mmCIF file of C-alpha atoms in Angstrom:
data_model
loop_
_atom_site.group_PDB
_atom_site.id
_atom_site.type_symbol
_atom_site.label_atom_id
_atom_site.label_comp_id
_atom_site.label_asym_id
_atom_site.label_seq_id
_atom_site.Cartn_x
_atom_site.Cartn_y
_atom_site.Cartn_z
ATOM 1 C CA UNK F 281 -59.435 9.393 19.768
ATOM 2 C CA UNK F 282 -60.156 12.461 17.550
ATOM 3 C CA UNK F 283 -57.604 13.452 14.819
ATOM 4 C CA UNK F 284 -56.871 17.396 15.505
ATOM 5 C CA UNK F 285 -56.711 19.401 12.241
ATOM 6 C CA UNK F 286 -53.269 20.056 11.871
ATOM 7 C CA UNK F 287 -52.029 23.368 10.522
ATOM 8 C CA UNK F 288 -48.338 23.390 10.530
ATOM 9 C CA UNK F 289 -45.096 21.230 10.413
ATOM 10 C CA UNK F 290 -42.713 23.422 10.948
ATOM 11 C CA UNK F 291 -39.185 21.975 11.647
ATOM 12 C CA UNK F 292 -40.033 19.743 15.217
ATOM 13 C CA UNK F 293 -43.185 21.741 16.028
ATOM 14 C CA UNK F 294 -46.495 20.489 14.935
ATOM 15 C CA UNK F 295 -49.035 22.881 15.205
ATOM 16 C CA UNK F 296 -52.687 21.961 15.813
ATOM 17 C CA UNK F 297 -56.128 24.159 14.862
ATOM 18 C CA UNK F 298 -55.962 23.945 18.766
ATOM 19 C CA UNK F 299 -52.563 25.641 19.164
ATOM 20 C CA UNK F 300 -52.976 28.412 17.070
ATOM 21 C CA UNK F 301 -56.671 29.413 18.386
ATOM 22 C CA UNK F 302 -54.807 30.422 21.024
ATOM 23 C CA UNK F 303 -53.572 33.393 19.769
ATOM 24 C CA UNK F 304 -56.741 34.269 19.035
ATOM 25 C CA UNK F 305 -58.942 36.372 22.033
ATOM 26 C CA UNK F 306 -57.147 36.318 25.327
ATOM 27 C CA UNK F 307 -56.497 33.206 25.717
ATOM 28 C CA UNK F 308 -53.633 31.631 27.432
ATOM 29 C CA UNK F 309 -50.449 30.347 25.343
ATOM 30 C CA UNK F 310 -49.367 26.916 25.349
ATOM 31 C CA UNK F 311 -45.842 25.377 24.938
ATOM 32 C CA UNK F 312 -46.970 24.994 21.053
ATOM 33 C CA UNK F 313 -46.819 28.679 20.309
ATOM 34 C CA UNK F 314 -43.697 28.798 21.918
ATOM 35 C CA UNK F 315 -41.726 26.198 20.634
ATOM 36 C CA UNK F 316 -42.733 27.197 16.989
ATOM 37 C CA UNK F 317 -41.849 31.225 17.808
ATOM 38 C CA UNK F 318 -38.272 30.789 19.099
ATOM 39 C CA UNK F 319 -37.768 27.784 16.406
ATOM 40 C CA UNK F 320 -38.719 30.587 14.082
ATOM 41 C CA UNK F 321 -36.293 32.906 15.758
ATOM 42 C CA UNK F 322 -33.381 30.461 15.708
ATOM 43 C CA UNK F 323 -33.700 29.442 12.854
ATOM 44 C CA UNK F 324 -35.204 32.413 10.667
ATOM 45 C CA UNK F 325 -35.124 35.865 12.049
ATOM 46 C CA UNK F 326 -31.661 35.238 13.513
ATOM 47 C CA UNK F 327 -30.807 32.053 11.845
ATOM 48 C CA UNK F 328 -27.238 34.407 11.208
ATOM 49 C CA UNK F 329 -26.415 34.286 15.169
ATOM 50 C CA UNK F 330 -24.795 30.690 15.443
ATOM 51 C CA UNK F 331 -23.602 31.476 19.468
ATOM 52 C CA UNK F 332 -27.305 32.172 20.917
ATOM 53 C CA UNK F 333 -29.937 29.388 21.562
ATOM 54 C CA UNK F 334 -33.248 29.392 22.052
ATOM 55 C CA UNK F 335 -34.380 26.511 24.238
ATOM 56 C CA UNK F 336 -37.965 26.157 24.165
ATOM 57 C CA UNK F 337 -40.906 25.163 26.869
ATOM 58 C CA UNK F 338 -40.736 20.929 26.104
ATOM 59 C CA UNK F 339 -36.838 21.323 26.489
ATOM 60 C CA UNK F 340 -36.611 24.126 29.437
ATOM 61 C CA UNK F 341 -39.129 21.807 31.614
ATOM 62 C CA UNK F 342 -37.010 18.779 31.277
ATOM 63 C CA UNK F 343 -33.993 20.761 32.286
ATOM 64 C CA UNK F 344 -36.421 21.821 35.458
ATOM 65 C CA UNK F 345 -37.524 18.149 35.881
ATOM 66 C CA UNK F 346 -35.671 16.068 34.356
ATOM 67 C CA UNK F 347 -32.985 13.365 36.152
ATOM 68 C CA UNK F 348 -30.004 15.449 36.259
ATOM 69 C CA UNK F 349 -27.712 12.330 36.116
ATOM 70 C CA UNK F 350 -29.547 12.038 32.104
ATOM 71 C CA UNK F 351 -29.185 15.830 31.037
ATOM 72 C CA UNK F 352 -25.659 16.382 30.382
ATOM 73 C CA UNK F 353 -25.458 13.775 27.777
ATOM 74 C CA UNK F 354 -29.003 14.285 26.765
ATOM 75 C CA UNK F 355 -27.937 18.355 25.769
ATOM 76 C CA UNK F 356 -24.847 17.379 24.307
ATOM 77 C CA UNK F 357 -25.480 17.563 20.815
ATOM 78 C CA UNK F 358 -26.845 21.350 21.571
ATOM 79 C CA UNK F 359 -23.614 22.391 22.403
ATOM 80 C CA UNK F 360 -24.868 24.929 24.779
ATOM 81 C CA UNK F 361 -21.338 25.968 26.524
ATOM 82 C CA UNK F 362 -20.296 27.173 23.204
ATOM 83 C CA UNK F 363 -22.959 29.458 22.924
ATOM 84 C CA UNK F 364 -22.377 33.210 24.355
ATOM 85 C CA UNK F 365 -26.669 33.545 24.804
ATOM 86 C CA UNK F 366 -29.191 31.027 25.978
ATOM 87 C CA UNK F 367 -33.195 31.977 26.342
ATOM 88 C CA UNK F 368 -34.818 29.855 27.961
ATOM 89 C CA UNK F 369 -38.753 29.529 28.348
ATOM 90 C CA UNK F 370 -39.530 29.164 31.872
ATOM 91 C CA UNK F 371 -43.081 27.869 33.217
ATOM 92 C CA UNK F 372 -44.152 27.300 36.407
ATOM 93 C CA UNK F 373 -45.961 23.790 36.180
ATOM 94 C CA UNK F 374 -44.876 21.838 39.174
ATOM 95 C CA UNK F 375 -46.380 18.473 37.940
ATOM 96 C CA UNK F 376 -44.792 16.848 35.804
ATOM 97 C CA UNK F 377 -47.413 14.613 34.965
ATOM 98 C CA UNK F 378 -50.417 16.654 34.279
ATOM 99 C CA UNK F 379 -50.956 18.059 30.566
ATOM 100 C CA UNK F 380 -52.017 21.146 30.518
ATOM 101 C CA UNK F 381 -50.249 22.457 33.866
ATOM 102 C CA UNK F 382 -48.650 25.913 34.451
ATOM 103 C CA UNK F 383 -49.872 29.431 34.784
ATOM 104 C CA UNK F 384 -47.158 31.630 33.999
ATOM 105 C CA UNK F 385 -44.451 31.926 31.388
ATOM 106 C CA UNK F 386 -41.300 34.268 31.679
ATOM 107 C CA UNK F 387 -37.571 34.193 30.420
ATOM 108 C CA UNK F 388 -34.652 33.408 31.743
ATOM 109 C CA UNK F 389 -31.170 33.879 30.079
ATOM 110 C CA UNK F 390 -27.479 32.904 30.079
ATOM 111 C CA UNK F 391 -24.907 35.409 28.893
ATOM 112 C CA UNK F 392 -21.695 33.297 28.639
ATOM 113 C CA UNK F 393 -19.684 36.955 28.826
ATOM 114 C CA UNK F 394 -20.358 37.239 32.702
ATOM 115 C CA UNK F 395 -21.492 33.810 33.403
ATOM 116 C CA UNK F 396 -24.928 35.202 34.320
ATOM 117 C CA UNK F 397 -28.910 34.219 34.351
ATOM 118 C CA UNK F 398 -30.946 37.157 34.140
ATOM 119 C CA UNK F 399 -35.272 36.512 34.682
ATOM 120 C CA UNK F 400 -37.476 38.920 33.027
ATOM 121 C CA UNK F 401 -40.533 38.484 34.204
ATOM 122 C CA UNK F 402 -43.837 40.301 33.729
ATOM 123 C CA UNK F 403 -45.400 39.260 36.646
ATOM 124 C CA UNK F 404 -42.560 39.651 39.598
ATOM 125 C CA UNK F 405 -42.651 36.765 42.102
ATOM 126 C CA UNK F 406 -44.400 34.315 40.162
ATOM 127 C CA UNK F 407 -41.924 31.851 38.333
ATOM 128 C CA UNK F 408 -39.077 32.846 40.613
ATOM 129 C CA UNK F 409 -39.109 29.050 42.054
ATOM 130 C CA UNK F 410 -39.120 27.874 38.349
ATOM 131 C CA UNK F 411 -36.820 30.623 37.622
ATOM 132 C CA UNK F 412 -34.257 29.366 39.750
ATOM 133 C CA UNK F 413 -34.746 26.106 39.894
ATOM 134 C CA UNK F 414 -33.768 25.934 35.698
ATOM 135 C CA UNK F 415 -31.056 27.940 36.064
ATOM 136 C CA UNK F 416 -29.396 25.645 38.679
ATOM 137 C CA UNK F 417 -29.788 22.975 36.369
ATOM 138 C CA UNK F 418 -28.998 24.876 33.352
ATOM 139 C CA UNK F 419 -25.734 25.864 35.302
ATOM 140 C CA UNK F 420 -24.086 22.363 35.633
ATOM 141 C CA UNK F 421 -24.546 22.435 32.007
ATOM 142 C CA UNK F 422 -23.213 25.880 30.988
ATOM 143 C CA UNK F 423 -21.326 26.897 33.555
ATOM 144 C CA UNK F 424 -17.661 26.235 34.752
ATOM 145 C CA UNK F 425 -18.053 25.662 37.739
ATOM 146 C CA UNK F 426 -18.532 28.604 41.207
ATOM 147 C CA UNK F 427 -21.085 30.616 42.698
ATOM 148 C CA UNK F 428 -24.105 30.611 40.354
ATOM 149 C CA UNK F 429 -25.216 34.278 39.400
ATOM 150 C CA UNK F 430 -28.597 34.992 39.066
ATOM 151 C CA UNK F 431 -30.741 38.397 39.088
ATOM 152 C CA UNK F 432 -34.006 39.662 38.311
ATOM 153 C CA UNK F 433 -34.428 42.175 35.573
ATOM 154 C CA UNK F 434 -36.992 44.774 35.295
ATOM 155 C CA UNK F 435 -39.677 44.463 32.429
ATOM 156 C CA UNK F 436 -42.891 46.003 32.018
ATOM 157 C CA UNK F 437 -45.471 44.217 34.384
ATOM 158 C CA UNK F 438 -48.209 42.771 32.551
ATOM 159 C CA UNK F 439 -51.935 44.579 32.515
ATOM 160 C CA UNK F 440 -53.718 41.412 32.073
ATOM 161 C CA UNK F 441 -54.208 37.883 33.440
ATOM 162 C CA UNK F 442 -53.325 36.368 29.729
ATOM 163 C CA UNK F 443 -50.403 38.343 27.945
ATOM 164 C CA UNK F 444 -47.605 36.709 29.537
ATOM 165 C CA UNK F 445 -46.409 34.257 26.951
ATOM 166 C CA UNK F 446 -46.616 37.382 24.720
ATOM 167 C CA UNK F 447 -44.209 39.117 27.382
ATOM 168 C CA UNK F 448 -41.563 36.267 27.155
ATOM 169 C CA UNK F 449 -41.420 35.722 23.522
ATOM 170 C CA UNK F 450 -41.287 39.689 23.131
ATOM 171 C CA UNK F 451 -38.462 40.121 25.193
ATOM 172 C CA UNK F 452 -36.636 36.932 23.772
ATOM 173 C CA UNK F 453 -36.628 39.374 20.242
ATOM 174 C CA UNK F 454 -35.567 41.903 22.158
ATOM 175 C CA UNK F 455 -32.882 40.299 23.322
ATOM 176 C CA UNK F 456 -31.898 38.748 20.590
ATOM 177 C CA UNK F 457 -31.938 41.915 18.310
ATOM 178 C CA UNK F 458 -29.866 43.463 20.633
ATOM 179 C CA UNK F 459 -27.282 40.497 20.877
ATOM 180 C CA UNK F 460 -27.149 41.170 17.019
ATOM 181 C CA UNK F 461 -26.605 45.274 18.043
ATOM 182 C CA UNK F 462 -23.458 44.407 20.079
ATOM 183 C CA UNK F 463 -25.658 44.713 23.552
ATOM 184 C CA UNK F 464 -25.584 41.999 26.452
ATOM 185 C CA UNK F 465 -26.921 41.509 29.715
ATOM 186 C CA UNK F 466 -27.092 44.944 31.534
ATOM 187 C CA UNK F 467 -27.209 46.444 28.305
ATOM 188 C CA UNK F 468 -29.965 45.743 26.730
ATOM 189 C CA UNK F 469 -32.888 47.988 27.103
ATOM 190 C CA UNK F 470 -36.275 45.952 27.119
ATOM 191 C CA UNK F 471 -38.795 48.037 29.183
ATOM 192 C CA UNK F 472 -39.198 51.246 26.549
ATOM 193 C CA UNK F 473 -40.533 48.486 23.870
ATOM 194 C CA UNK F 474 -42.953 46.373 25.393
ATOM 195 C CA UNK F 475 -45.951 48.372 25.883
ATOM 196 C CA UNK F 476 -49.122 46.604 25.998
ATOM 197 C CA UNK F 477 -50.444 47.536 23.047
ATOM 198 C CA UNK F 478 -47.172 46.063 20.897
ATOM 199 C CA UNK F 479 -47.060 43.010 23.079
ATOM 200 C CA UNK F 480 -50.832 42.554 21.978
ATOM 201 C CA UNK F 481 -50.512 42.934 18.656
ATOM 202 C CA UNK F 482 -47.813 40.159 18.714
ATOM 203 C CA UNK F 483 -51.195 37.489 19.056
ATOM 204 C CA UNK F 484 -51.196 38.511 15.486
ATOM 205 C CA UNK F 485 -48.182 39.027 14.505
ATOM 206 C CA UNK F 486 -47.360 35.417 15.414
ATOM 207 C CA UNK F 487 -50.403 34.075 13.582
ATOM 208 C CA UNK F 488 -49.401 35.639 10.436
ATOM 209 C CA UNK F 489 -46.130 33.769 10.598
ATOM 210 C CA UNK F 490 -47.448 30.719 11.006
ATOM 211 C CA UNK F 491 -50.309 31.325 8.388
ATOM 212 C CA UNK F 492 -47.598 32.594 6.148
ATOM 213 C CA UNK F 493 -46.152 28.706 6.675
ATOM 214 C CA UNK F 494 -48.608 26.915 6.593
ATOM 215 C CA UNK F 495 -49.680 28.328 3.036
ATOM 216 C CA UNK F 496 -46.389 27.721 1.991
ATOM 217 C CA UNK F 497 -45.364 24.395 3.982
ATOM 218 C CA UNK F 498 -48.170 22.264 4.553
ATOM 219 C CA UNK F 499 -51.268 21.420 3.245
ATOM 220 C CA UNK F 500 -54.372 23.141 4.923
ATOM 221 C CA UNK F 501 -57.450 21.452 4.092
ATOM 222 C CA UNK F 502 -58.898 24.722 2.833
ATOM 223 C CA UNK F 503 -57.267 26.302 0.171
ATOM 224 C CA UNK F 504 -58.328 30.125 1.358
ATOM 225 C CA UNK F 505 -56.614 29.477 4.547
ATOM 226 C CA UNK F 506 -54.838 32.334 5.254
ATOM 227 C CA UNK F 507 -54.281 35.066 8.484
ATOM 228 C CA UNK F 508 -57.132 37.780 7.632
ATOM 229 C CA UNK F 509 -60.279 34.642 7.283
ATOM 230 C CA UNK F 510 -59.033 32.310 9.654
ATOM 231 C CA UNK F 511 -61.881 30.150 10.539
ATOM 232 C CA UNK F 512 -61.628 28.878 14.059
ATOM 233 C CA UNK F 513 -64.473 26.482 13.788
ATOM 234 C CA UNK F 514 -63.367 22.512 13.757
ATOM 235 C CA UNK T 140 -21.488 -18.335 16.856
ATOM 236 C CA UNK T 141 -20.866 -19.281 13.563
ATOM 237 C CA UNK T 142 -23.805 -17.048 11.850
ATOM 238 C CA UNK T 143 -22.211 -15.695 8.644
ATOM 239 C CA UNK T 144 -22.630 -12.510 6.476
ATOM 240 C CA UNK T 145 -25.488 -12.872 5.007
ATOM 241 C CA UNK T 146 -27.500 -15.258 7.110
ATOM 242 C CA UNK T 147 -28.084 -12.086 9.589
ATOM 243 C CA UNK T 148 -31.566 -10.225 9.234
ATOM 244 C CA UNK T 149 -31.075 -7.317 7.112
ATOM 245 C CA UNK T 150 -30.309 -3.903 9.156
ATOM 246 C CA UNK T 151 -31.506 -1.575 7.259
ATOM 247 C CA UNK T 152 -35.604 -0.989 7.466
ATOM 248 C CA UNK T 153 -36.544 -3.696 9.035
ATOM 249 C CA UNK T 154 -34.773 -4.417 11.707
ATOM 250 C CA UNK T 155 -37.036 -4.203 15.519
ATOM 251 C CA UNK T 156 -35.640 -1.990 18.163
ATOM 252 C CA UNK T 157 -36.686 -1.360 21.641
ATOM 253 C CA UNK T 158 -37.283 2.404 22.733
ATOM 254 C CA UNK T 159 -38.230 3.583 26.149
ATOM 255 C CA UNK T 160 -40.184 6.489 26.233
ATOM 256 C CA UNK T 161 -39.374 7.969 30.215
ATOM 257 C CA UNK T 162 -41.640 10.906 31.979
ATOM 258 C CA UNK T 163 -39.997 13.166 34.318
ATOM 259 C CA UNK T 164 -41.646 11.272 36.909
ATOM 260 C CA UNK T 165 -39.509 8.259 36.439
ATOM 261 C CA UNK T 166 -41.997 6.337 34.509
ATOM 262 C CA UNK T 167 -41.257 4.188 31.533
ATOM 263 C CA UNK T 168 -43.308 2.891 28.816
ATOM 264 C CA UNK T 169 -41.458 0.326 26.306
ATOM 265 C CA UNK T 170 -42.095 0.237 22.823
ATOM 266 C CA UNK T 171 -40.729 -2.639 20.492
ATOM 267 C CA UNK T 172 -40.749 -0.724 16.835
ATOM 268 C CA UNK T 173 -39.491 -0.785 13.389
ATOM 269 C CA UNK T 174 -36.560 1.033 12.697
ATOM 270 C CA UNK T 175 -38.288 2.891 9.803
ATOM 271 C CA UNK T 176 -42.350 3.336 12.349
ATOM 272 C CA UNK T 177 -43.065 7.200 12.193
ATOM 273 C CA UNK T 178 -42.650 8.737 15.985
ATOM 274 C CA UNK T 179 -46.504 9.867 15.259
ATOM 275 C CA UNK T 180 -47.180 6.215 15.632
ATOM 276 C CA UNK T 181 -45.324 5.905 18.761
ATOM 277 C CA UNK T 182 -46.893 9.638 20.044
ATOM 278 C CA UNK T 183 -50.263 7.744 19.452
ATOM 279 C CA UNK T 184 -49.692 4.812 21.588
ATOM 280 C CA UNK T 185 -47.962 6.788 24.069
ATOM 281 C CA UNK T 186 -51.077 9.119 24.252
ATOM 282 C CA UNK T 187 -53.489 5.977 24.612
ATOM 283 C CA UNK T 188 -51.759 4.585 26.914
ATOM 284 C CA UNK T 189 -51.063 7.464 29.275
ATOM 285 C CA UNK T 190 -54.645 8.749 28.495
ATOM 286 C CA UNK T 191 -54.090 11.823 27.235
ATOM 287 C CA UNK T 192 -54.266 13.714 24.201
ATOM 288 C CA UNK T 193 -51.419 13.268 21.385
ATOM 289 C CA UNK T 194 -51.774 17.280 20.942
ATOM 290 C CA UNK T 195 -50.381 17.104 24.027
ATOM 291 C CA UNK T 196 -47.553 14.676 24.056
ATOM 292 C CA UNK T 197 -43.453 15.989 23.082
ATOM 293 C CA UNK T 198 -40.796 13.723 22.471
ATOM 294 C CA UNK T 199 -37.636 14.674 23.281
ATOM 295 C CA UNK T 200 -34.249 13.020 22.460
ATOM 296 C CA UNK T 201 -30.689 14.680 22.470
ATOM 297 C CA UNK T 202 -32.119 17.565 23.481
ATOM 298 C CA UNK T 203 -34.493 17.862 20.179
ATOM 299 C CA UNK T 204 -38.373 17.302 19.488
ATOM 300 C CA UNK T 205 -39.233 14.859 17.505
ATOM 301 C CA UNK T 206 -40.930 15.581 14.275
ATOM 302 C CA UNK T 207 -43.793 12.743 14.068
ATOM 303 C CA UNK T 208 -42.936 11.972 10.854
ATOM 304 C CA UNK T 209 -39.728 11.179 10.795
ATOM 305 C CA UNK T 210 -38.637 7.325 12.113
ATOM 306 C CA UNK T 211 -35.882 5.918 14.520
ATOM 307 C CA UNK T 212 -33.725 5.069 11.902
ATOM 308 C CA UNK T 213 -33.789 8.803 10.642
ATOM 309 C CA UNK T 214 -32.298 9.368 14.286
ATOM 310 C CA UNK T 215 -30.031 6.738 14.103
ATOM 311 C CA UNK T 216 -31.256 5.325 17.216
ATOM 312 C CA UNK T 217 -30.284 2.083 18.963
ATOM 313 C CA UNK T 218 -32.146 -0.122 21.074
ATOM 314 C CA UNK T 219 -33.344 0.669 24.712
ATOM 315 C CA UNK T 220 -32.520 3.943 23.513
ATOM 316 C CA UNK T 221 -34.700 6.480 25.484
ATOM 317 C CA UNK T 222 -36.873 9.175 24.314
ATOM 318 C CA UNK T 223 -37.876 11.996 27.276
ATOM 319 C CA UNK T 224 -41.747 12.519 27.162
ATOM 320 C CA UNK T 225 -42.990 15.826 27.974
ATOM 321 C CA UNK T 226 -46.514 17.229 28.307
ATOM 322 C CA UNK T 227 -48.298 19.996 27.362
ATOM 323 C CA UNK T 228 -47.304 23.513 29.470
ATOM 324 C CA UNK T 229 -49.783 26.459 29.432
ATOM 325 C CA UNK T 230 -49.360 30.315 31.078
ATOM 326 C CA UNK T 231 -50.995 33.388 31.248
ATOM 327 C CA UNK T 232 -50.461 35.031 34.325
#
C-alpha cells in the first residue's frame, strides 16, 4: 500500500498531502479538514471557552451510528452535560461502511441554556435526516430528560455544489465568537457574515493554518513548504 | 496459585493485550498487541484488512481520535478493550 505524504500532526488529526488538496479548487471537504479546524478552534482560537465543545465528523458519525447501549460511557470522559455549547459536524453518509460516503456537511448545536439543537444548514432539506437523527442521540447524552427541542435556523444558502463544509465550519466561528460576546441560540446573528465570497476565502484561510503548523510542528519533506508555493504534486 | 512477586511477566512495555477494533456495523476485528505498538501500526492492519486506505481509517476511543503515534499503554488501555473505527466522511452539497 502507498505511504501518503503526511503534512501535519496536529493534536489527534493527521493530515495527509491528500487532505489538504482539498482546500485547494472546489473540491469537496473531507472529515480531515474538519476535525483539524474545530480541534484548532477548541483548542486555539477559543482554547479560553472551557463550557463549549466542538465534536468533530469521526465523533458526530458515531454518535449517528454508533450502538447507543456503547455511547454513554464511550463520551464520558468529554463531559459533554457540563458544557453550556456543543457543535457538532453533521454529514449525511448513511453507510457506515463505505469510506468516502456523504455529500453534505452542516451544523448542528446544543445550547445547554434552553436545552435546544439548532441546524444551520446551507443547503435546507438535505441533512435534516442526519440532522435529527444526531441530535436524538446526542440528547440521551446531554439532555435531562423530556421533549427533545429541535429547529432549523436560517443561514445563507450555498451558491455552489462544493462550499458546504466551508458553510459549517464558518458558522461554527460564528458561533463560537458570539458565545465568547455573551450571545446564544436565537441570538446570534450568522446570515450578515457568510457571504460567499468570505466563506471562499476560508479554503485559504484554513490552509494557511495548517501550513503555519506544519512549518512549525512537523517535518515537511521540503523545507520551502509553506501556504503561498504549495506544491500539490505527489 | 502460588505465582509470587516477581515470577509474573513484567507489566510495564511488554506486556500483550487484546484490542477490538468495532465498525458501526457491528463488525469486529481483534488485534493481540504490545502495550507500547504505535496505533499507526494497528491503523495499518486495520486498513489491510478491511481493504481500504489508512488515510481513511479513525480510531476512536472515549470519545477521542487516536493519534497514530501514540501506544495503548499511553491510553492506559486494558485488554478486550475496544476502539470504535470510523471511515472517511466527505460533503459538498
Amino acid at each position: 500500500m502507498d505511504k501518503e505524504t503526511k503534512v501535519l500532526d496536529y493534536h489527534d488529526v493527521l493530515l495527509y498531502r491528500t487532505d489538504i488538496d482539498l482546500l485547494t479548487g472546489d473540491k469537496w471537504l473531507n472529515d480531515q479538514i474538519v476535525s483539524f479546524f474545530f480541534e484548532y478552534l477548541q483548542l486555539e482560537k477559543y482554547a479560553r471557552l472551557k463550557d463549549i465543545f466542538f465534536c468533530g465528523g469521526s465523533l458526530s458519525f458515531l454518535l449517528l451510528h454508533g450502538d447507543p447501549l456503547d455511547l454513554e460511557a464511550m463520551v464520558a470522559p468529554l463531559k459533554l452535560r457540563e458544557r453550556e455549547l456543543v457543535l457538532f459536524a453533521c454529514n449525511d453518509n448513511p453507510d457506515p461502511s463505505s469510506a468516502g460516503g456523504g455529500s453534505h456537511w452542516s451544523l448542528l448545536t446544543y445550547t445547554k441554556q434552553d436545552s435546544t439543537f439548532r441546524h444551520y444548514n446551507s443547503a435546507m432539506g438535505l441533512n435534516e435526516e442526519a440532522a435529527t437523527g444526531l441530535a436524538t442521540n446526542a440528547w440521551n447524552l446531554l439532555g435531562s430528560g423530556g421533549k427533545l427541542k429541535y429547529r432549523n435556523v436560517y443561514i445563507p444558502r450555498q451558491i455552489n455544489s462544493y462550499d458546504c463544509g466551508l458553510y459549517m465550519l464558518g458558522t461554527a466561528d460564528i458561533i463560537a465568537e458570539s458565545y465568547s460576546q455573551g450571545l446564544q441560540g436565537a441570538d446570534v446573528v450568522v446570515g450578515t457574515r457568510l457571504t460567499p465570497d468570505a466563506v471562499h476565502k476560508m479554503r485559504s484561510h484554513i490552509l494557511d493554518l495548517i501550513m503555519e503548523r506544519a512549518g512549525k510542528v512537523s517535518k515537511p519533506q521540503s523545507s520551502k513548504l509553506n501556504s503561498h508555493e504549495l506544491d500539490v504534486k505527489h | 496459585m502460588d505465582q509470587s512477586a516477581e515470577t509474573k511477566p513484567k507489566v510495564e512495555g511488554g506486556s500483550v493485550i487484546n484490542l477490538v477494533v468495532k465498525d458501526q456495523a457491528g463488525t469486529e476485528v481483534h488485534f493481540k498487541v504490545k502495550s507500547h505498538t504505535k496505533f499507526q501500526k494497528i491503523m495499518d492492519a486495520y486498513a489491510g484488512k478491511r481493504s481500504v486506505d489508512v488515510s481513511a481509517i479513525r480510531f476512536l476511543y472515549d470519545g477521542s481520535r487516536l493519534d497514530g503515534s501514540s501506544t495503548p499503554g499511553d491510553q492506559g488501555m486494558e485488554d478486550n478493550d475496544v476502539i470504535d473505527c470510523v471511515l472517511e466522511q466527505i460533503g459538498g452539497h
